[in-house]
mmCIF file of N, CA, C and O and ligand atoms in Angstrom:
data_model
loop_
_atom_site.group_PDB
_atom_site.id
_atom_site.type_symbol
_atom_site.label_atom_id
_atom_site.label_comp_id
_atom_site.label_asym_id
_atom_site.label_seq_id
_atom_site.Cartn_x
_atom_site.Cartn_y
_atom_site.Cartn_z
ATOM 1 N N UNK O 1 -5.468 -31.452 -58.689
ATOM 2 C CA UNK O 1 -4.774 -32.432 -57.857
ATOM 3 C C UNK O 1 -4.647 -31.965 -56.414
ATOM 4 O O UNK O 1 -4.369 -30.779 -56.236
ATOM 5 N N UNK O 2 -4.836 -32.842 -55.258
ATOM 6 C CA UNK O 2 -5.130 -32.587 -54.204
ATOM 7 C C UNK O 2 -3.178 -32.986 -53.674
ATOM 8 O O UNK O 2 -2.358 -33.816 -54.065
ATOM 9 N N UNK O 3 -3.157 -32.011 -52.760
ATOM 10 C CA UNK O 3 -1.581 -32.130 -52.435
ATOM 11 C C UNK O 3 -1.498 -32.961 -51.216
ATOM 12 O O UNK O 3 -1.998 -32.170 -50.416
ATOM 13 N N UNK O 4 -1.209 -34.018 -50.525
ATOM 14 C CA UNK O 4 -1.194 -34.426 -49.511
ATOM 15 C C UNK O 4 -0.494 -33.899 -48.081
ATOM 16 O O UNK O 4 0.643 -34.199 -47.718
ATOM 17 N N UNK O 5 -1.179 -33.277 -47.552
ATOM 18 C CA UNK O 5 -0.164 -32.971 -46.233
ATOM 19 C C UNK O 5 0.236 -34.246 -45.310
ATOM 20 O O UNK O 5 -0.430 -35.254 -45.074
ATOM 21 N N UNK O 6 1.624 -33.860 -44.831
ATOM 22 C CA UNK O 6 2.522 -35.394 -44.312
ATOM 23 C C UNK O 6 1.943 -34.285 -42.624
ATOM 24 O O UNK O 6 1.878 -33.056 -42.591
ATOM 25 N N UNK O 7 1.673 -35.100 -41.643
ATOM 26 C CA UNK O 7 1.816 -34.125 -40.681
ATOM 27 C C UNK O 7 3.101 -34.005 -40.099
ATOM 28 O O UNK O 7 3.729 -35.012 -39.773
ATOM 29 N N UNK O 8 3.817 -32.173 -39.844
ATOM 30 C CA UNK O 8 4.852 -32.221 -39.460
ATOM 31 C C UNK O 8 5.023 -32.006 -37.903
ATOM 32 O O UNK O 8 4.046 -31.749 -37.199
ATOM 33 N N UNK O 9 6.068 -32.099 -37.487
ATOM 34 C CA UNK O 9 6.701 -31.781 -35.967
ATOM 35 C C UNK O 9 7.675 -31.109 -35.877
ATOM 36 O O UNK O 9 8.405 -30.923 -36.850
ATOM 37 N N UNK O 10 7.913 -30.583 -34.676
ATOM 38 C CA UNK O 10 9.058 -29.757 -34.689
ATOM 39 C C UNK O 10 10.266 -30.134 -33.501
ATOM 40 O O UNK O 10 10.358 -29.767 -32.330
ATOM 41 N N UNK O 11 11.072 -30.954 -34.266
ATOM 42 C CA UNK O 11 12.474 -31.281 -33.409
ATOM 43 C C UNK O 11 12.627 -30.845 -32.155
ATOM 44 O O UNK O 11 12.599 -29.615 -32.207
ATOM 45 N N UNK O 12 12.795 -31.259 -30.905
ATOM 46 C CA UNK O 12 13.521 -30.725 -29.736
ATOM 47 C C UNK O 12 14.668 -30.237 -29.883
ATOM 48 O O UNK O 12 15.087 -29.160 -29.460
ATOM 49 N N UNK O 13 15.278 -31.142 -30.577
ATOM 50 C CA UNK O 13 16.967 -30.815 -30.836
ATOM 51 C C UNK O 13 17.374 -29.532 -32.043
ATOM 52 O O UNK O 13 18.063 -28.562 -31.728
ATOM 53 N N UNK O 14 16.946 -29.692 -33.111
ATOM 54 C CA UNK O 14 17.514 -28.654 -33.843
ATOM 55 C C UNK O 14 16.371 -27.726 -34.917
ATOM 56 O O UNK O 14 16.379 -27.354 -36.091
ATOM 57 N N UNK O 15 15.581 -27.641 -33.923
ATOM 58 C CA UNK O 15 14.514 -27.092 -34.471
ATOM 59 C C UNK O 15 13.589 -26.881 -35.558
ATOM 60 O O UNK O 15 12.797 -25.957 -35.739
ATOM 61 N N UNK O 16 13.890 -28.144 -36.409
ATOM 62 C CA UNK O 16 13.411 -27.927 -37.569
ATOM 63 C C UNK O 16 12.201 -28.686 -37.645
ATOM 64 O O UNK O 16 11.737 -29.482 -36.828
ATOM 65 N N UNK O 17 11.761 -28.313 -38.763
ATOM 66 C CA UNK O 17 10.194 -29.205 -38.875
ATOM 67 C C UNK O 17 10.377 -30.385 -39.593
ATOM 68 O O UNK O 17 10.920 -30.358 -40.698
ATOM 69 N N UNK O 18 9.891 -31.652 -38.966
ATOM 70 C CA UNK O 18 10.234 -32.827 -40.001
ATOM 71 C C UNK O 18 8.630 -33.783 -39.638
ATOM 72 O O UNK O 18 7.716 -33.766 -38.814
ATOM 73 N N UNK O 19 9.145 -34.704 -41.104
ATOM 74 C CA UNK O 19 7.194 -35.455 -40.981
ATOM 75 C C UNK O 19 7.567 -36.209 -39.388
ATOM 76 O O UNK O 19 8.657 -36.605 -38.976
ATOM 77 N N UNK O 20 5.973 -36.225 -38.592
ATOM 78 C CA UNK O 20 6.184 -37.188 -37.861
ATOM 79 C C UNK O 20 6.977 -38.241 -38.129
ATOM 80 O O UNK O 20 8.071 -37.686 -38.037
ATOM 81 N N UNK O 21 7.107 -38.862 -38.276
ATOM 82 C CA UNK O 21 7.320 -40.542 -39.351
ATOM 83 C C UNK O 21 8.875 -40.505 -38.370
ATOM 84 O O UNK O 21 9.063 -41.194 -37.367
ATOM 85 N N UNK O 22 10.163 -39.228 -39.146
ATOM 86 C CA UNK O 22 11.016 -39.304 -38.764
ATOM 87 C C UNK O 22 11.314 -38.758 -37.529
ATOM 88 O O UNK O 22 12.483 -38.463 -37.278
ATOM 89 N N UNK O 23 10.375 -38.566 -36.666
ATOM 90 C CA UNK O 23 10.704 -38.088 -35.581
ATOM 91 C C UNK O 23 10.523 -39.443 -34.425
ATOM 92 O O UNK O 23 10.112 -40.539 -34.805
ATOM 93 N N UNK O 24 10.933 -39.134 -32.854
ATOM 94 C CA UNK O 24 10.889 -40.212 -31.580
ATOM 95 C C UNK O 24 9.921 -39.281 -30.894
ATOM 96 O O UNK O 24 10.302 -38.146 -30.606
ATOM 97 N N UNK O 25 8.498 -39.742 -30.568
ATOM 98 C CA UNK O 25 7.942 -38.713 -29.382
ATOM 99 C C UNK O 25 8.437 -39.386 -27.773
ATOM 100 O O UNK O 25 8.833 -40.392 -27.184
ATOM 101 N N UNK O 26 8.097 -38.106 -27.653
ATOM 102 C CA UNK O 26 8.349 -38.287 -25.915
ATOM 103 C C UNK O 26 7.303 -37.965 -25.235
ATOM 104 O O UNK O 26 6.906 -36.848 -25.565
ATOM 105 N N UNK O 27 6.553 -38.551 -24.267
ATOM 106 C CA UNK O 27 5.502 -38.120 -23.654
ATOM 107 C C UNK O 27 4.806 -37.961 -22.219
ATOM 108 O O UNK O 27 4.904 -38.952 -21.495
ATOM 109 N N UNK O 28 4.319 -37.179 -21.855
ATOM 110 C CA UNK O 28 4.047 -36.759 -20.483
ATOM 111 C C UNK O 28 2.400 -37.033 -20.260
ATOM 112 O O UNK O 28 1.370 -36.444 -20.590
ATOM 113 N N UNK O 29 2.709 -38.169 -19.569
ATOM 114 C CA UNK O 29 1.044 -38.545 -19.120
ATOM 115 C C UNK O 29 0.515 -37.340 -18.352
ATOM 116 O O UNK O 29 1.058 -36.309 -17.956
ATOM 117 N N UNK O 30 -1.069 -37.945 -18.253
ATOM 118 C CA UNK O 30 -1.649 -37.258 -17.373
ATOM 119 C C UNK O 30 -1.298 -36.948 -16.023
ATOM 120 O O UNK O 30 -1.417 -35.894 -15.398
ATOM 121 N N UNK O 31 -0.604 -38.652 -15.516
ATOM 122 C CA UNK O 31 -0.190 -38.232 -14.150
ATOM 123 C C UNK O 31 1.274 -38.085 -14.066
ATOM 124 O O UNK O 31 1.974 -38.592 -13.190
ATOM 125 N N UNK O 32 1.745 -37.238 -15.196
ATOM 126 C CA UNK O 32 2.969 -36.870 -15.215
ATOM 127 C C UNK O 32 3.822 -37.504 -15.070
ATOM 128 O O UNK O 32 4.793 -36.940 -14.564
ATOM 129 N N UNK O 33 3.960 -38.890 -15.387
ATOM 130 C CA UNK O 33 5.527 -39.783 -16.113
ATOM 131 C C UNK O 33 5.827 -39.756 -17.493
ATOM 132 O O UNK O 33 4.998 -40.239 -18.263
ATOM 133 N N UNK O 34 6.761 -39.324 -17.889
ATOM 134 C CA UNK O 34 7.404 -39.043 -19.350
ATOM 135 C C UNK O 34 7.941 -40.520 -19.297
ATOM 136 O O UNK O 34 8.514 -41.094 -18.371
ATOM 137 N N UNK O 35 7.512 -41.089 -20.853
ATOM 138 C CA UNK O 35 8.157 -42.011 -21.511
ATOM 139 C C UNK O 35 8.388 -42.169 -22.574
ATOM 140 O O UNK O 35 7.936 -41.259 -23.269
ATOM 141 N N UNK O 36 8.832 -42.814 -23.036
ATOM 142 C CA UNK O 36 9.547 -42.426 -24.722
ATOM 143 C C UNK O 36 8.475 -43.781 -25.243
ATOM 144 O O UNK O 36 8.453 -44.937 -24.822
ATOM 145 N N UNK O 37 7.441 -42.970 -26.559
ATOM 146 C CA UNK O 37 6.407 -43.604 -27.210
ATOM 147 C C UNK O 37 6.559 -43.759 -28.355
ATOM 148 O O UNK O 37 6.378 -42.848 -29.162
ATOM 149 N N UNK O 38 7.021 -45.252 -28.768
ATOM 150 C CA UNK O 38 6.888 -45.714 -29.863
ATOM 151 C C UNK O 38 6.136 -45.770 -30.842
ATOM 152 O O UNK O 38 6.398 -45.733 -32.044
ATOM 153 N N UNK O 39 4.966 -45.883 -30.182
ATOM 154 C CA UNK O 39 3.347 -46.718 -31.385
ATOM 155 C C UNK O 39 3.051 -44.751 -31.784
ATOM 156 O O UNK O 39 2.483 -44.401 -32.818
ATOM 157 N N UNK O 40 3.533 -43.822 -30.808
ATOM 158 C CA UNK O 40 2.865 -42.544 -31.395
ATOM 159 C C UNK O 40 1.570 -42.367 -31.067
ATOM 160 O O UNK O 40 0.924 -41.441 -31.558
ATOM 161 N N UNK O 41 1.044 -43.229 -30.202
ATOM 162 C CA UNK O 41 -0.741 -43.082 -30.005
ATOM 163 C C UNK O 41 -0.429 -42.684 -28.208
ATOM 164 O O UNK O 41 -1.271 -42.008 -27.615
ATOM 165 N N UNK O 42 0.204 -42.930 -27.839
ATOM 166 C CA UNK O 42 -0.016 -42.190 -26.190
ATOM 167 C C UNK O 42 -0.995 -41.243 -26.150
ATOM 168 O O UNK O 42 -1.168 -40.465 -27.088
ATOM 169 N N UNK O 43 -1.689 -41.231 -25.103
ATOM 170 C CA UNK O 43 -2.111 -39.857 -24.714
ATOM 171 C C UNK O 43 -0.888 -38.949 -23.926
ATOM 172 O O UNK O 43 0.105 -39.384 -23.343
ATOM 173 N N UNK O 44 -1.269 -37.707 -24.099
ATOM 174 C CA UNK O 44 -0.776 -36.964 -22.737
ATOM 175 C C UNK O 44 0.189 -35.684 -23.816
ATOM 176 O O UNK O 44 -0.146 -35.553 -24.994
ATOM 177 N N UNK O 45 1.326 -34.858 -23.241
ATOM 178 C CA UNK O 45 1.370 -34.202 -23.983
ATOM 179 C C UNK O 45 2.838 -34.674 -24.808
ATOM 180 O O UNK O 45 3.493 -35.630 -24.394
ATOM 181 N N UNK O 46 3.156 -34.064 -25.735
ATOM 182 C CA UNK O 46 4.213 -34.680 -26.849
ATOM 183 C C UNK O 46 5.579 -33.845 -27.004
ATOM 184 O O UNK O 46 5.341 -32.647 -26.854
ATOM 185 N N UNK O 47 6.562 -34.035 -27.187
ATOM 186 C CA UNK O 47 7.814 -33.467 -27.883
ATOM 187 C C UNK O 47 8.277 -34.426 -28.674
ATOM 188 O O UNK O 47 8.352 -35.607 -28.337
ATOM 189 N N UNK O 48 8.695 -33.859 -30.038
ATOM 190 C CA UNK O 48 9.248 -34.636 -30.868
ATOM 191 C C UNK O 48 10.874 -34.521 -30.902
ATOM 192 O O UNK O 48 11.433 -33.530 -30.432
ATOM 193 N N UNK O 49 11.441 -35.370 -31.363
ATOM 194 C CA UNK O 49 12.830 -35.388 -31.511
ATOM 195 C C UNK O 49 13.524 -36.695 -32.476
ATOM 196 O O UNK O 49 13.379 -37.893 -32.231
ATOM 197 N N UNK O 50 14.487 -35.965 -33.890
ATOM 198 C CA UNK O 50 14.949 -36.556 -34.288
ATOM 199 C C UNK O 50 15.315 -37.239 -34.242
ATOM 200 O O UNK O 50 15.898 -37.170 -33.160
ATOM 201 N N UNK O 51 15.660 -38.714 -34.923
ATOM 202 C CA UNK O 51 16.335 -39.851 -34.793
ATOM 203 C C UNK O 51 17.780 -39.579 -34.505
ATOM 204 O O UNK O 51 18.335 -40.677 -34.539
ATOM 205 N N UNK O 52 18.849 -38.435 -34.178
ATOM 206 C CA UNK O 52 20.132 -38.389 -34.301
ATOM 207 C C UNK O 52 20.086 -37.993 -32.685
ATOM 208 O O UNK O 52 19.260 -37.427 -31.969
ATOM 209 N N UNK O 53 21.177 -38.483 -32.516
ATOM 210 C CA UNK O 53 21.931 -38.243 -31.520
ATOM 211 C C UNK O 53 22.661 -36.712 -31.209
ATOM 212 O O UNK O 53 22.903 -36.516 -30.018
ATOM 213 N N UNK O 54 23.016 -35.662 -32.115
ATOM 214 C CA UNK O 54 23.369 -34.669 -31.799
ATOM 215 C C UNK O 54 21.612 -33.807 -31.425
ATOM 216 O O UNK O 54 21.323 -33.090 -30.466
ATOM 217 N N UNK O 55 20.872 -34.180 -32.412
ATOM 218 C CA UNK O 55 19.771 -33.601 -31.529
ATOM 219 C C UNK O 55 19.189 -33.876 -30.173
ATOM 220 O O UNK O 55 18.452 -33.146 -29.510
ATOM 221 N N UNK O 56 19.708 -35.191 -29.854
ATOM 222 C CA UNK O 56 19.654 -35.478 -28.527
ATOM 223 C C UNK O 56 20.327 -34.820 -27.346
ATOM 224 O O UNK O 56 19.897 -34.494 -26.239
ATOM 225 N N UNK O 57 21.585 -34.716 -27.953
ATOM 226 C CA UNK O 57 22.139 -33.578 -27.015
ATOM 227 C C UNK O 57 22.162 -32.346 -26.941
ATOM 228 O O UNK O 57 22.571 -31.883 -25.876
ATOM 229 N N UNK O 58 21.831 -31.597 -27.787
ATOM 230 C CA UNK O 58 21.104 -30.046 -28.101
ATOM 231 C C UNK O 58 20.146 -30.104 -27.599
ATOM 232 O O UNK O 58 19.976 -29.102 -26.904
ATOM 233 N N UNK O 59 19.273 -30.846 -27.555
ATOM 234 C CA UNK O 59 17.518 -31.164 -26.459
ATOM 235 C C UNK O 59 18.485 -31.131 -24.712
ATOM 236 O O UNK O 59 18.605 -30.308 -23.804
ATOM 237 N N UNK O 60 18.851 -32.143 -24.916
ATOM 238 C CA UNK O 60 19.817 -32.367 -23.258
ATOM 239 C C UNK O 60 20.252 -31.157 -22.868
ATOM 240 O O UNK O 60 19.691 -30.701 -21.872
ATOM 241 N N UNK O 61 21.281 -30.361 -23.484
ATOM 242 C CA UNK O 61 22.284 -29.058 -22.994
ATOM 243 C C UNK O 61 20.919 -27.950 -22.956
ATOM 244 O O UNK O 61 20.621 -27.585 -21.818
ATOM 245 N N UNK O 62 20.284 -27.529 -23.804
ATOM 246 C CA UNK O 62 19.151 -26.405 -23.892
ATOM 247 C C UNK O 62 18.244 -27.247 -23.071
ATOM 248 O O UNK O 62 17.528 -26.253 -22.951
ATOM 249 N N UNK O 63 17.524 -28.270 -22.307
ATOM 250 C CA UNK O 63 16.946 -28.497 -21.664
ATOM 251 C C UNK O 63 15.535 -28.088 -22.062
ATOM 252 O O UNK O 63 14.937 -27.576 -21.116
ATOM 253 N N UNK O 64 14.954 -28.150 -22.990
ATOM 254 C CA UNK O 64 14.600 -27.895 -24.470
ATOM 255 C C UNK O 64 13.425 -29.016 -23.873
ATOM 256 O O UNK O 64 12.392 -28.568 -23.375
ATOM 257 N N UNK O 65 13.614 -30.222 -23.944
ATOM 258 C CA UNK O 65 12.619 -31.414 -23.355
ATOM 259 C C UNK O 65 12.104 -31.266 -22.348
ATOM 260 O O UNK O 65 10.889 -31.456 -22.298
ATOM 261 N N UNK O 66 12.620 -30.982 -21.499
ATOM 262 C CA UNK O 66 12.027 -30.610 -20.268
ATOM 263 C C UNK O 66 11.312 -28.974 -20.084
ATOM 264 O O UNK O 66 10.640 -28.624 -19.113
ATOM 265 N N UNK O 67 11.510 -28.484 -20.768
ATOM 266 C CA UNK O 67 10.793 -26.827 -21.110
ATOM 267 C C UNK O 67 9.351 -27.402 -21.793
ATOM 268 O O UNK O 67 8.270 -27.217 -21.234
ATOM 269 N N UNK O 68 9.423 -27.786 -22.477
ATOM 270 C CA UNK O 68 8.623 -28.325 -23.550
ATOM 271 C C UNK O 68 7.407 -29.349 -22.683
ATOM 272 O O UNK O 68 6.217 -29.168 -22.939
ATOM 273 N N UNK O 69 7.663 -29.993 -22.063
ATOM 274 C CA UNK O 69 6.914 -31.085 -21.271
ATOM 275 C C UNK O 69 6.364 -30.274 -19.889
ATOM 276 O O UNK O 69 5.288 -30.333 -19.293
ATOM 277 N N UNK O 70 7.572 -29.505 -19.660
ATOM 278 C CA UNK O 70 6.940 -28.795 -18.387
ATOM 279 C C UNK O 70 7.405 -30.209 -16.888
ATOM 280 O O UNK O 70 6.627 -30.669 -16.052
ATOM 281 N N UNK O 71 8.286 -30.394 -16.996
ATOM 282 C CA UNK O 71 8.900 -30.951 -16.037
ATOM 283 C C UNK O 71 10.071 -31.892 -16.366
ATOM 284 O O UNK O 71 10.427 -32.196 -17.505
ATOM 285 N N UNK O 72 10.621 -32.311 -15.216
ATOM 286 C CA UNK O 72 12.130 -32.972 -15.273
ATOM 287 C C UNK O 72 12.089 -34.659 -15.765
ATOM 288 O O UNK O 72 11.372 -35.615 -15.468
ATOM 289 N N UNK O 73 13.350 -34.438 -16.742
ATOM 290 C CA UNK O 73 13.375 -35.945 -17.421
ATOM 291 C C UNK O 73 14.504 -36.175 -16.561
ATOM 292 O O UNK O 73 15.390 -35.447 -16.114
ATOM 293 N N UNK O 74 14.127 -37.796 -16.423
ATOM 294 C CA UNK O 74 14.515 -38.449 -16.074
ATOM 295 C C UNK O 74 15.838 -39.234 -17.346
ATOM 296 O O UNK O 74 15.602 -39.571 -18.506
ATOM 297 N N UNK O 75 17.449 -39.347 -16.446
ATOM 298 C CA UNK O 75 18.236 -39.914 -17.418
ATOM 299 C C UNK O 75 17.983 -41.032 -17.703
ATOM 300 O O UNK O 75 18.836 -41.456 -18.482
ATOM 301 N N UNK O 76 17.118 -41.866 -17.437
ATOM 302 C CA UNK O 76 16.611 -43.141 -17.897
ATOM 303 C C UNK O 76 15.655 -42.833 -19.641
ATOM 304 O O UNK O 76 15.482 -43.569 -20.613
ATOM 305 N N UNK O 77 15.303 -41.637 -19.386
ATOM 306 C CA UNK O 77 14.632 -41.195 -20.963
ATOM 307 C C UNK O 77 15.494 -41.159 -22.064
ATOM 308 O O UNK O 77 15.497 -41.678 -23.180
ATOM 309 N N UNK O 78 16.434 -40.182 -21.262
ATOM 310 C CA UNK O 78 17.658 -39.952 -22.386
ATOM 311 C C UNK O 78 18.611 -40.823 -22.998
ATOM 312 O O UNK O 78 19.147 -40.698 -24.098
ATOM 313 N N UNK O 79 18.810 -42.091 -21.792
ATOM 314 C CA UNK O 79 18.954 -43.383 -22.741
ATOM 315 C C UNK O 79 18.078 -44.263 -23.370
ATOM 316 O O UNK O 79 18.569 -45.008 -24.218
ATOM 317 N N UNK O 80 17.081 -44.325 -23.174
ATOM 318 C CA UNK O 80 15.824 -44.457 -23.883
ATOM 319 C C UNK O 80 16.168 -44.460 -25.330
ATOM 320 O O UNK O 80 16.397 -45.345 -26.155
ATOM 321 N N UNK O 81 16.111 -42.816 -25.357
ATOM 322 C CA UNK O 81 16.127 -42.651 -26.684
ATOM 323 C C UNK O 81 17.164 -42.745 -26.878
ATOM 324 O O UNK O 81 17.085 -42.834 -28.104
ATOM 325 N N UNK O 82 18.432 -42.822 -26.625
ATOM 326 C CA UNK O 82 20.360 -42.870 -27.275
ATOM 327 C C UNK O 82 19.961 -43.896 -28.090
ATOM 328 O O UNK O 82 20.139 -43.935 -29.307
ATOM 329 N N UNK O 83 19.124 -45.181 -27.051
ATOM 330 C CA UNK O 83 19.175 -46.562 -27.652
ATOM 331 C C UNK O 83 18.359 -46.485 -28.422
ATOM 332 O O UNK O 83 18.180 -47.661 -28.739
ATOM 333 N N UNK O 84 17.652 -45.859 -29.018
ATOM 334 C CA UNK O 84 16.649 -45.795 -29.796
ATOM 335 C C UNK O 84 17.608 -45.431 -31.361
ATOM 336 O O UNK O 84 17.751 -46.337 -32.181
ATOM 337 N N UNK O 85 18.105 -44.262 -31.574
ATOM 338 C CA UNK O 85 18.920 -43.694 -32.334
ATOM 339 C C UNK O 85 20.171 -44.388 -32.726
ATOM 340 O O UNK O 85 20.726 -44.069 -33.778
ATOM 341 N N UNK O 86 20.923 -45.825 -31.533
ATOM 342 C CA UNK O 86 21.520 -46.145 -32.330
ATOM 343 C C UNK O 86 21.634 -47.290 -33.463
ATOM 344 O O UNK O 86 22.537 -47.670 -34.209
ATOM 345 N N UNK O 87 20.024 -47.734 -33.192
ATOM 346 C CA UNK O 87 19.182 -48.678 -34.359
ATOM 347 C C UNK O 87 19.107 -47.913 -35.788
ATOM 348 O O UNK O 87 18.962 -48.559 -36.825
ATOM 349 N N UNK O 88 19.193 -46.791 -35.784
ATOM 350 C CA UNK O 88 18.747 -46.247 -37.509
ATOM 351 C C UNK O 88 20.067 -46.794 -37.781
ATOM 352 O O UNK O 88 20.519 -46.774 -38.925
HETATM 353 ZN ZN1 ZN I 101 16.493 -32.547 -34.963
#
């Protein structure tokens, strides 16, 4: 029996590994605007982050997103995703 691998990611917020599926990417185009990507097909480069809100702010305080992307988010992201998180 063949085991299926789920592909995983690794949280901004609390570091753990979870399937894509449950994660929000965030993404940094080529010409360097970060936007928060729904469909998951963006190009450019990626950070994942849990659907919760405390990982949102553990990403926010450790600055964790912006390490990760390699430049400054914009607070328009970070509500982005709040509003994103408070749909689950
Ligand atoms: Zn998390």
């Amino acid at each position: 029996m063949k085991i299926k691998k789920i592909p995983q990611r690794m949280c901004t917020g609390c570091l753990e590994m979870k399937p894509k599926k449950e994660l929000i990417r965030v993404v940094k185009s080529k010409e360097g605007e970060v936007s928060v990507d729904l469909t998951g097909k963006k190009n450019g480069r990626g950070a994942y982050i849990c659907k919760s809100v405390d990982c949102l702010q553990k990403a926010f305080k450790s600055k964790k997103l912006e390490k990760n992307l390699e430049t400054s988010i914009d607070e328009k992201i970070y509500n982005t995703l709040k509003e994103q998180m408070k749909d689950e």
